[in-house]
Structures are given as C-alpha cells and as structure tokens.
Coordinates of N, CA and C in Angstrom, one line a residue:
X1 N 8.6 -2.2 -12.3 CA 9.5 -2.3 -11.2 C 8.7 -2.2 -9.9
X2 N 8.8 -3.2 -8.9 CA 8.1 -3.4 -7.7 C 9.8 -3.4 -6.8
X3 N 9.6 -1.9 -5.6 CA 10.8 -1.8 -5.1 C 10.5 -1.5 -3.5
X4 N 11.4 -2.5 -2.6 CA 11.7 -1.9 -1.4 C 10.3 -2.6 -0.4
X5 N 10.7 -2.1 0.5 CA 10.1 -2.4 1.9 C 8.3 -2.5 1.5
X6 N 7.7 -1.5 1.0 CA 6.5 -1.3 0.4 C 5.8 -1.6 -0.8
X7 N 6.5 -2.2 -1.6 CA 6.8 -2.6 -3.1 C 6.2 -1.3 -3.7
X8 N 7.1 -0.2 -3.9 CA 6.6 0.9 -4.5 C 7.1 0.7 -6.0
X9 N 6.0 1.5 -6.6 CA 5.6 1.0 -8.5 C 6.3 1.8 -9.1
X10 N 6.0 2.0 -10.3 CA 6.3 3.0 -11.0 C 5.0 3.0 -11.7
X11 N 4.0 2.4 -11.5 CA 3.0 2.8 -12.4 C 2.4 4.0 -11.2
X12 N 2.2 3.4 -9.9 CA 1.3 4.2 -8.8 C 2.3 5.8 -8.7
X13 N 3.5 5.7 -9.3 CA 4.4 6.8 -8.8 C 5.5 7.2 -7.5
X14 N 4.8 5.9 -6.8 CA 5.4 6.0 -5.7 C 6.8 5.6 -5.8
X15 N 7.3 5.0 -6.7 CA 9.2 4.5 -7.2 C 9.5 6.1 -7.3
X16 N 9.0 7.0 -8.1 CA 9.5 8.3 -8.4 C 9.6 9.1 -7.1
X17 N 8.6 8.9 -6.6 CA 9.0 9.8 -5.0 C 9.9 9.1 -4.3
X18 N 9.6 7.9 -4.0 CA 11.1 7.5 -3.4 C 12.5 8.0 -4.0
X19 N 12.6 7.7 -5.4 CA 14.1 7.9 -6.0 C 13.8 9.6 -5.7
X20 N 13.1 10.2 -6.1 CA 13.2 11.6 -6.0 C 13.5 12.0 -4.5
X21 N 13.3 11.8 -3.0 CA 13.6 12.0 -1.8 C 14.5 11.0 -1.8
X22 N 15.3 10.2 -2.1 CA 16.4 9.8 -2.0 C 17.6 10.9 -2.4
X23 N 17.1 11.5 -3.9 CA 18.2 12.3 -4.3 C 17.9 13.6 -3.8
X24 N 17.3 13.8 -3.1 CA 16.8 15.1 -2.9 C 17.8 15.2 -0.9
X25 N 17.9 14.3 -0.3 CA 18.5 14.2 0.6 C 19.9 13.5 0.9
X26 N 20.5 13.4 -0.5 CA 22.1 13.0 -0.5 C 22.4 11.6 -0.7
X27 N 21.2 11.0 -1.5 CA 21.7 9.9 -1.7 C 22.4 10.0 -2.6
X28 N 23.7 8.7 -2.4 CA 25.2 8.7 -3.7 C 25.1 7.6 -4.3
X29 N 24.9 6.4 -4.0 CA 25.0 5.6 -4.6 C 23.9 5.3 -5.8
X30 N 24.4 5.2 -6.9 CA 24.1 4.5 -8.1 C 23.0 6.5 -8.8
X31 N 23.3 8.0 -8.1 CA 22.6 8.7 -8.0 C 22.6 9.4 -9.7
X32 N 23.6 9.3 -10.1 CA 24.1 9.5 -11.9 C 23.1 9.0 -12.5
X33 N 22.6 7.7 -12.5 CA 22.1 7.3 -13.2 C 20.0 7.4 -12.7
X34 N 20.1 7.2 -11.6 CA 18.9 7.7 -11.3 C 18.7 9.2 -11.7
X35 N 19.5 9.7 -11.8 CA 18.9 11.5 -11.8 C 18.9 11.4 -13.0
X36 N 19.5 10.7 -14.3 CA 19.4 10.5 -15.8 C 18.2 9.8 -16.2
X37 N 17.5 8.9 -14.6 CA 16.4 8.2 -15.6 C 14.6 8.7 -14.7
X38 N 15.0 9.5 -14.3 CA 14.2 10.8 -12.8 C 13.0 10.7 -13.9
X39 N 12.9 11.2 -15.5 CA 12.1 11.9 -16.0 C 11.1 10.6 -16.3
X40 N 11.8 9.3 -16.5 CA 11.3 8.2 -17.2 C 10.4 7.9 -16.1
X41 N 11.0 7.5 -14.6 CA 10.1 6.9 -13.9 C 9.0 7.6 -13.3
X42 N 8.9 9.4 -13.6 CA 8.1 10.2 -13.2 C 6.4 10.2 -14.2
X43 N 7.3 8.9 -15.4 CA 5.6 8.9 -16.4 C 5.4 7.4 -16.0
X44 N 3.8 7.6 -16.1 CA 3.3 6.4 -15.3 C 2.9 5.9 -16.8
X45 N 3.3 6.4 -17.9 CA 3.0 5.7 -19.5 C 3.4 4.0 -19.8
X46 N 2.6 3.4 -19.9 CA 2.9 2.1 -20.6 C 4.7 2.0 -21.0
X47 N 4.6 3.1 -22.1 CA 6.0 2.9 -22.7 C 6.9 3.2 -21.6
X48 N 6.4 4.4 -20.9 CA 7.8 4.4 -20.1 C 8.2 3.2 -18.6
X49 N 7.2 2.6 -18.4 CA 6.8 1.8 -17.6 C 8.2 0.5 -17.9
X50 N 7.8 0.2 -19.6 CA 8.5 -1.2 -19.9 C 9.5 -0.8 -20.3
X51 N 10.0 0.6 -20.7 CA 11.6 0.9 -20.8 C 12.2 0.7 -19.8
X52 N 11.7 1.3 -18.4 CA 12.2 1.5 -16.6 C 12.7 0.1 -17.1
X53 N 12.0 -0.9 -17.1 CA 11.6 -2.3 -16.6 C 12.5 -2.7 -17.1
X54 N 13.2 -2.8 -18.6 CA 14.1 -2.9 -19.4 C 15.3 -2.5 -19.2
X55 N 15.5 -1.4 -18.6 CA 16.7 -0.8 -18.5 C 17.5 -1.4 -16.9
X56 N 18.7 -2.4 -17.3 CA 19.4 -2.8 -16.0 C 20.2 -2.3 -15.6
X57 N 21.0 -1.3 -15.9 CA 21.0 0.2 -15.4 C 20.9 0.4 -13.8
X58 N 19.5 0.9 -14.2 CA 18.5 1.8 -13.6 C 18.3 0.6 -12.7
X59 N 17.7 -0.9 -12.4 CA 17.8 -1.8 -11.8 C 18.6 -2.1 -10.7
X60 N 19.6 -2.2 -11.5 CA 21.3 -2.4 -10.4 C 21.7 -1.0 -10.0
X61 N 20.9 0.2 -10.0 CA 21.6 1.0 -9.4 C 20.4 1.2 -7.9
X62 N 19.0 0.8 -8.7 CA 18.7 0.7 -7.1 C 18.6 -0.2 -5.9
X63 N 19.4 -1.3 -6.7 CA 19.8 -2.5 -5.9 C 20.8 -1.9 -5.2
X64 N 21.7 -1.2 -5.6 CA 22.8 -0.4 -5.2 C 22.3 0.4 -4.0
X65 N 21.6 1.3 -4.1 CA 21.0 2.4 -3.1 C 20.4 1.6 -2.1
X66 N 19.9 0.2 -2.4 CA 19.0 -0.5 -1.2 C 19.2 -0.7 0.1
X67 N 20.9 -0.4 -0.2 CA 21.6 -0.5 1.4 C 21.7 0.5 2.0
X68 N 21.9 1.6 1.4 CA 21.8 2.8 1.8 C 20.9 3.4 3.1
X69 N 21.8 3.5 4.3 CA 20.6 4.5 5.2 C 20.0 5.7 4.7
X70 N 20.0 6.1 2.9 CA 19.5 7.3 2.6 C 18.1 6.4 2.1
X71 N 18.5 5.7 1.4 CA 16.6 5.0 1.0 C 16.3 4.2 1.8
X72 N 16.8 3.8 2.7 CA 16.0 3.1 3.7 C 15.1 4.1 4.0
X73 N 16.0 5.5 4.6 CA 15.0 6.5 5.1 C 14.1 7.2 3.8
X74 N 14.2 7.0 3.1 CA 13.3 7.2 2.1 C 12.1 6.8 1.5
X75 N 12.8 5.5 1.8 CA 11.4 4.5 1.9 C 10.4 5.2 3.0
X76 N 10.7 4.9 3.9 CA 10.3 4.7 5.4 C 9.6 6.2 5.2
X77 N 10.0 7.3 5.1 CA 9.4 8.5 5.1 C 8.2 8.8 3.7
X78 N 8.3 8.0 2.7 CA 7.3 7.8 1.3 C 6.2 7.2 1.9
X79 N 6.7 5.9 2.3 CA 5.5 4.7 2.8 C 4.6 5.6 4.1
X80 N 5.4 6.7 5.3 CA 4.4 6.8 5.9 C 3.7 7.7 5.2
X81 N 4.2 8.7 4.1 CA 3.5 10.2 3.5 C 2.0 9.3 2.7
X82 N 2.2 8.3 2.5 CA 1.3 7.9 1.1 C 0.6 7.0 1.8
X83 N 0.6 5.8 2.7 CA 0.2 4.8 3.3 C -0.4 4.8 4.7
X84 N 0.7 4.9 5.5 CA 0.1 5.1 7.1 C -0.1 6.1 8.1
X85 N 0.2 7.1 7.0 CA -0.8 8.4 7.8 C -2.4 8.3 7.3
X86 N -2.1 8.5 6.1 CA -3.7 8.6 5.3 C -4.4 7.2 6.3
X87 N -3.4 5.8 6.5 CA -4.7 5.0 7.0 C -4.8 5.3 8.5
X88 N -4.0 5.7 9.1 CA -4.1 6.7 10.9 C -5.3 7.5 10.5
X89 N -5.4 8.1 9.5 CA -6.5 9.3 9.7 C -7.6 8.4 9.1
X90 N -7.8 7.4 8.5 CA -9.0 6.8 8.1 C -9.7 6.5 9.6
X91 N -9.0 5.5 10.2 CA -9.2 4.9 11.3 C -9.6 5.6 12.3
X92 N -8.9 6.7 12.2 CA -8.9 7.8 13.6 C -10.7 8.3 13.2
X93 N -10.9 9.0 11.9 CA -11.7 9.2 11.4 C -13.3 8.4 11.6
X94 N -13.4 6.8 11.4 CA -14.0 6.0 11.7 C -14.5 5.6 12.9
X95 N -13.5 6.1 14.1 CA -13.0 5.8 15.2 C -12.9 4.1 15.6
X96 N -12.1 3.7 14.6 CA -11.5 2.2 14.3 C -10.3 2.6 15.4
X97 N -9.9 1.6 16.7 CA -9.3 2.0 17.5 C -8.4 0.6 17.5
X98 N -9.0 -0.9 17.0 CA -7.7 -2.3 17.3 C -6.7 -1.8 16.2
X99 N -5.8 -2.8 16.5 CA -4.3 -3.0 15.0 C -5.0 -3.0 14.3
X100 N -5.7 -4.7 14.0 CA -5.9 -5.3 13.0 C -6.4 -4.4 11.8
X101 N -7.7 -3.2 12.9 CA -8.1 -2.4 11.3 C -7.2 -1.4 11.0
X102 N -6.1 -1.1 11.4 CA -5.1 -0.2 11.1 C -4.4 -1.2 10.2
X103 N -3.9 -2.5 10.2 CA -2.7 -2.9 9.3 C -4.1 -3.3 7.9
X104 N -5.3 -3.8 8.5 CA -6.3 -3.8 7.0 C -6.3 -2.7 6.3
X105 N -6.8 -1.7 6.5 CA -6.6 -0.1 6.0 C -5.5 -0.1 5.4
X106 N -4.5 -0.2 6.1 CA -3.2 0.4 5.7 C -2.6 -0.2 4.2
X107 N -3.1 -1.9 4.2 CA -2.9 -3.0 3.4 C -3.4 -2.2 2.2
X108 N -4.5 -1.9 2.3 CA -5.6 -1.6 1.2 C -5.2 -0.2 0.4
X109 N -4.4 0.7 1.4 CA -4.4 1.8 0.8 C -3.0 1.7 0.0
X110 N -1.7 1.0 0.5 CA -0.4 0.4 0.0 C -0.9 -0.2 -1.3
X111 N -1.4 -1.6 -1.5 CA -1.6 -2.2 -2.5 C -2.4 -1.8 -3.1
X112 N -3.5 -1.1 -2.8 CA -4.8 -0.4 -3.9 C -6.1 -0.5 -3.8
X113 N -7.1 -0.2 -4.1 CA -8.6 -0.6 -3.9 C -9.5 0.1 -2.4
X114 N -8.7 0.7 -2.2 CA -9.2 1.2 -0.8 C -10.8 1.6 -1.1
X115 N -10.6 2.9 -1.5 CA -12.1 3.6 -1.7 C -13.2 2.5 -2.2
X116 N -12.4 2.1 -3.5 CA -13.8 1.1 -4.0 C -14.3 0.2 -3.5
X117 N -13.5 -0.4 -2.8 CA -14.1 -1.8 -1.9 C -15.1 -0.9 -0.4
X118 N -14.2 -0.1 0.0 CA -15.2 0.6 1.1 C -16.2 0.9 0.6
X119 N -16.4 1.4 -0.3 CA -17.7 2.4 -0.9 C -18.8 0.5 -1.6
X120 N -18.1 -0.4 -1.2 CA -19.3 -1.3 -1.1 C -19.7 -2.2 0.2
X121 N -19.0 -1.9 0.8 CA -19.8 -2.3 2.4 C -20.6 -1.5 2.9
X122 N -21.9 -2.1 3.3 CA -23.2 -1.6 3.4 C -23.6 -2.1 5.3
X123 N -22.8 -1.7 5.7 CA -23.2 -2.0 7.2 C -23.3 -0.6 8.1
X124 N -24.9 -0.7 8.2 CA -25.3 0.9 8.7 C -24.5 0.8 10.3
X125 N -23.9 2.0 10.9 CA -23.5 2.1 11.5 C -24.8 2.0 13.0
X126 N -25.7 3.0 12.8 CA -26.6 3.5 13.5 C -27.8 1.7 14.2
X127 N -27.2 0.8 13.3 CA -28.1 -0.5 13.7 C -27.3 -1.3 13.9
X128 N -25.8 -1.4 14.5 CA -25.1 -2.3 15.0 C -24.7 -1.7 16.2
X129 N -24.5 -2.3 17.3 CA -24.0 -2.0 19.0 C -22.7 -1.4 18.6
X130 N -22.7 -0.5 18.7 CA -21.1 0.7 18.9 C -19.8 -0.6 19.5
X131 N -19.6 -1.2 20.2 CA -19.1 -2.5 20.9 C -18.7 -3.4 19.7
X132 N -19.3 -3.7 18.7 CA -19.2 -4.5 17.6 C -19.0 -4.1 16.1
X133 N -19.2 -2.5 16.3 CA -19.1 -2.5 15.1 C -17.4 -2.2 13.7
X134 N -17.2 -2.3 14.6 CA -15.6 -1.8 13.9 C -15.0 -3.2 13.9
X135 N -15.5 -4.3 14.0 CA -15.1 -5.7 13.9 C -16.2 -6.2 12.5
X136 N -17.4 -5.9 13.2 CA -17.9 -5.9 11.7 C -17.8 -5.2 11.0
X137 N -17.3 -4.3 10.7 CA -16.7 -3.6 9.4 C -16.2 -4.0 8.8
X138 N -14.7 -4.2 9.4 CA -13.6 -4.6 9.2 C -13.7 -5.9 8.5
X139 N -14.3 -6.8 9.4 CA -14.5 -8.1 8.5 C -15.6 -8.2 7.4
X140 N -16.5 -7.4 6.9 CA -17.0 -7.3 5.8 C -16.4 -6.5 4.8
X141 N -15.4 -5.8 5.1 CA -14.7 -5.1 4.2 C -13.7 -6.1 3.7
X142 N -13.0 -7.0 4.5 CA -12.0 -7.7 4.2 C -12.6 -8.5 3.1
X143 N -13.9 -9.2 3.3 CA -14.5 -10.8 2.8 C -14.9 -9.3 1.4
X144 N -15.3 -8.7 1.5 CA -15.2 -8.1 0.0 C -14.4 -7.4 -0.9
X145 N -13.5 -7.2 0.0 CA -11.8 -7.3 -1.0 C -11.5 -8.3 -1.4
X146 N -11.7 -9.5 -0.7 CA -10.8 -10.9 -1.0 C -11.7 -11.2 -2.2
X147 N -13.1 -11.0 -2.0 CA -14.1 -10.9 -3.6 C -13.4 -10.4 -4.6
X148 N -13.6 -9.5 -4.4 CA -12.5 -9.0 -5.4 C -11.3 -9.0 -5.9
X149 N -10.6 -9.4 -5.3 CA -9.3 -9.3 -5.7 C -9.2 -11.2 -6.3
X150 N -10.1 -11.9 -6.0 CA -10.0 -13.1 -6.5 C -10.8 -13.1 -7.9
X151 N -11.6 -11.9 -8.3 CA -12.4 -11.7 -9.5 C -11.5 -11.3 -10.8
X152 N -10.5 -10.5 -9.9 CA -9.4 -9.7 -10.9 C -8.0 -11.0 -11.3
X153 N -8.1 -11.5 -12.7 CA -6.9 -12.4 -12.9 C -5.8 -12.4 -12.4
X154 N -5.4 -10.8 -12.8 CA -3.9 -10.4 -12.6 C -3.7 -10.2 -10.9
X155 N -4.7 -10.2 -9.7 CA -4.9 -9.7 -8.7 C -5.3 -11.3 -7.4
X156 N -5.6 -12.0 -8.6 CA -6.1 -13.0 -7.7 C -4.9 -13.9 -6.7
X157 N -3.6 -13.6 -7.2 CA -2.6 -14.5 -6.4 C -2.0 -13.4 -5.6
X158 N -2.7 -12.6 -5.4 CA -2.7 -11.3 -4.1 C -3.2 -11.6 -3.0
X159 N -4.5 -12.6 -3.2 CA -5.6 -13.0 -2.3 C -5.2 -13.6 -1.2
X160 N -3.8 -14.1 -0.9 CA -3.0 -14.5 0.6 C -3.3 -13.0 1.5
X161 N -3.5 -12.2 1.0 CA -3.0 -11.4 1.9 C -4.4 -10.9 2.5
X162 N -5.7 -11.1 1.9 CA -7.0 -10.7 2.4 C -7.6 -12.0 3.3
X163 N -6.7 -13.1 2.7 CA -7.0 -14.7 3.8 C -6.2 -14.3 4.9
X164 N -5.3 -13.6 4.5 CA -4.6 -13.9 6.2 C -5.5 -13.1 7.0
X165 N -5.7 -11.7 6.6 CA -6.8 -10.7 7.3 C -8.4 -11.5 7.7
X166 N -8.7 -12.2 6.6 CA -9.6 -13.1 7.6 C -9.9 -13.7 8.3
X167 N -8.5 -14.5 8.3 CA -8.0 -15.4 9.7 C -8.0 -14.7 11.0
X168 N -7.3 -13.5 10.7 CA -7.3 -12.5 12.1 C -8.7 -12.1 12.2
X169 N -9.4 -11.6 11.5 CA -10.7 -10.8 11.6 C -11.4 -12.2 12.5
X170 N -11.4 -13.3 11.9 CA -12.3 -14.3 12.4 C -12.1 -14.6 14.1
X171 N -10.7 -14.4 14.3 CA -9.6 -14.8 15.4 C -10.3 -13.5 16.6
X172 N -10.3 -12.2 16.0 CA -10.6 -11.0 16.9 C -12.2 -11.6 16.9
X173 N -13.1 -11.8 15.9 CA -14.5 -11.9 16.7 C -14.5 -12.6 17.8
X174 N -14.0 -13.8 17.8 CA -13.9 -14.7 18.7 C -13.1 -14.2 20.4
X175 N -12.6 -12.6 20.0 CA -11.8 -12.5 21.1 C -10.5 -13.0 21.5
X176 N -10.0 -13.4 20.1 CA -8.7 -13.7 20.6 C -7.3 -12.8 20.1
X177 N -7.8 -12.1 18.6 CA -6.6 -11.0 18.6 C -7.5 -9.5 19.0
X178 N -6.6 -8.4 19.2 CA -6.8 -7.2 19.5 C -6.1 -6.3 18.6

C-alpha cells in the first residue's frame, strides 16, 4: 500500500505512523478497523505486507480517512517528522542554501537511497570555488541517482523524477533557476 500526499509504505513504516497519529489524535473515520489492523501494518514482513495489500477493508477505510482534516494533518506532520526536517538539517548542515537542493534532498530521503547515493559523489569540497559548489554537488548527486535508479528494474520507471531534477540542475547552472 502506497498512501497519501507522500506515498507512505508500509514496508518503510511510514503507513503505520501515519495511521497511528491519525488515531492517536481523534481520527473517526473508518478508525475500528484501522485500530484492528494497527498490528498488521506495524510489521514490515513480506506476509504482512501482502495481507495489508489484500485486505479491502483496511483499503476503503483509508480512502475513507483521506478526507479527513485529521490525516490530512497527519500526513502533513509524518512527512515533515521523517522527510523535511531531516532534509532542512542535511542542507543547513552542508550549507546547501537554493530550493532546488532542498526539494533533491528531500526527494531522496521520501523515496529512498539518500545515504547511498551520497556516500558516492566524490567532489572534494576544498578544490571547487565555495560559489559553485553546492550546484555541483547537487548535480552530480542527481546524475548518480538517476544511475541508479535506472540500474534497479523495479526502480527504473521512478527515473522521471531524477530527469526532471536534471532539467532544473542543468537550468540553475546556467542561471536560470534558484
């Protein structure tokens, strides 16, 4: 199950936090049946993965909640705890100061692959102009995500999403996004 604003999983865990701060802050709709299946979506097991998946239930009742201003805000409060703080503090950290490497970060740490793809860009800080380097980063990090994620079968029709990041990366060297 891929749910909501952030497409949170149930394998990453992030469905369970959501449904769990959903009920944990008074969500009603469809909440019977989520608090009956709370234990299922809390294992990230194969089996329990394709029972979730199975069960339409559990489906239509978070189709149910989706209108809800309690998992809207649920969403909204999961996605910043797990995604765009950790990528605020990457960036801040880096001293990566445009959008563009805040919404790349952020992409990477939401959908996955963050650390490993970083931990293979090799661009010494200390031998690029301070001026340029957080552009080149950013776009050597992207061009080796998009490597990757075109290497991985199941991953490769993801790869819109590291083309569009090149388009912009290419767009800001040139000076035209910020």
């Amino acid at each position: 199950i891929s749910y909501g604003i952030s497409q949170f999983t149930h394998r990453s865990g992030s469905l369970y936090a959501v449904v769990r701060h959903y009920l944990e802050n008074s969500g009603r709709v469809g909440r019977t049946i989520l608090i009956d299946n709370l234990t299922l979506l809390r294992s990230p097991s194969v089996n329990a993965i394709l029972t979730a998946a199975a069960n339409s239930r559990l489906k239509n009742a978070l189709r149910a909640a989706a209108v809800t201003r309690e998992m809207r805000a649920s969403q909204h409060a999961v996605a910043f705890q797990r995604y765009l703080r950790p990528a605020i503090e990457v960036c801040g950290g880096s001293g990566f100061v445009q959008p563009l490497s805040l919404a790349v970060v952020y992409d990477s740490i939401n959908h996955g692959s963050w650390e490993m793809v970083r931990n293979r860009v090799r661009l010494d800080r200390r031998r690029v102009p301070a001026e340029s380097f957080e552009k080149r980063w950013i776009t050597e990090y992207v061009k080796k995500r998009h490597e990757w994620l075109r290497g991985v079968p199941r991953l490769k029709v993801t790869s819109y999403r590291t083309a569009f990041f090149l388009a912009k990366a290419g767009q800001m060297a040139k000076g035209g996004v910020k």
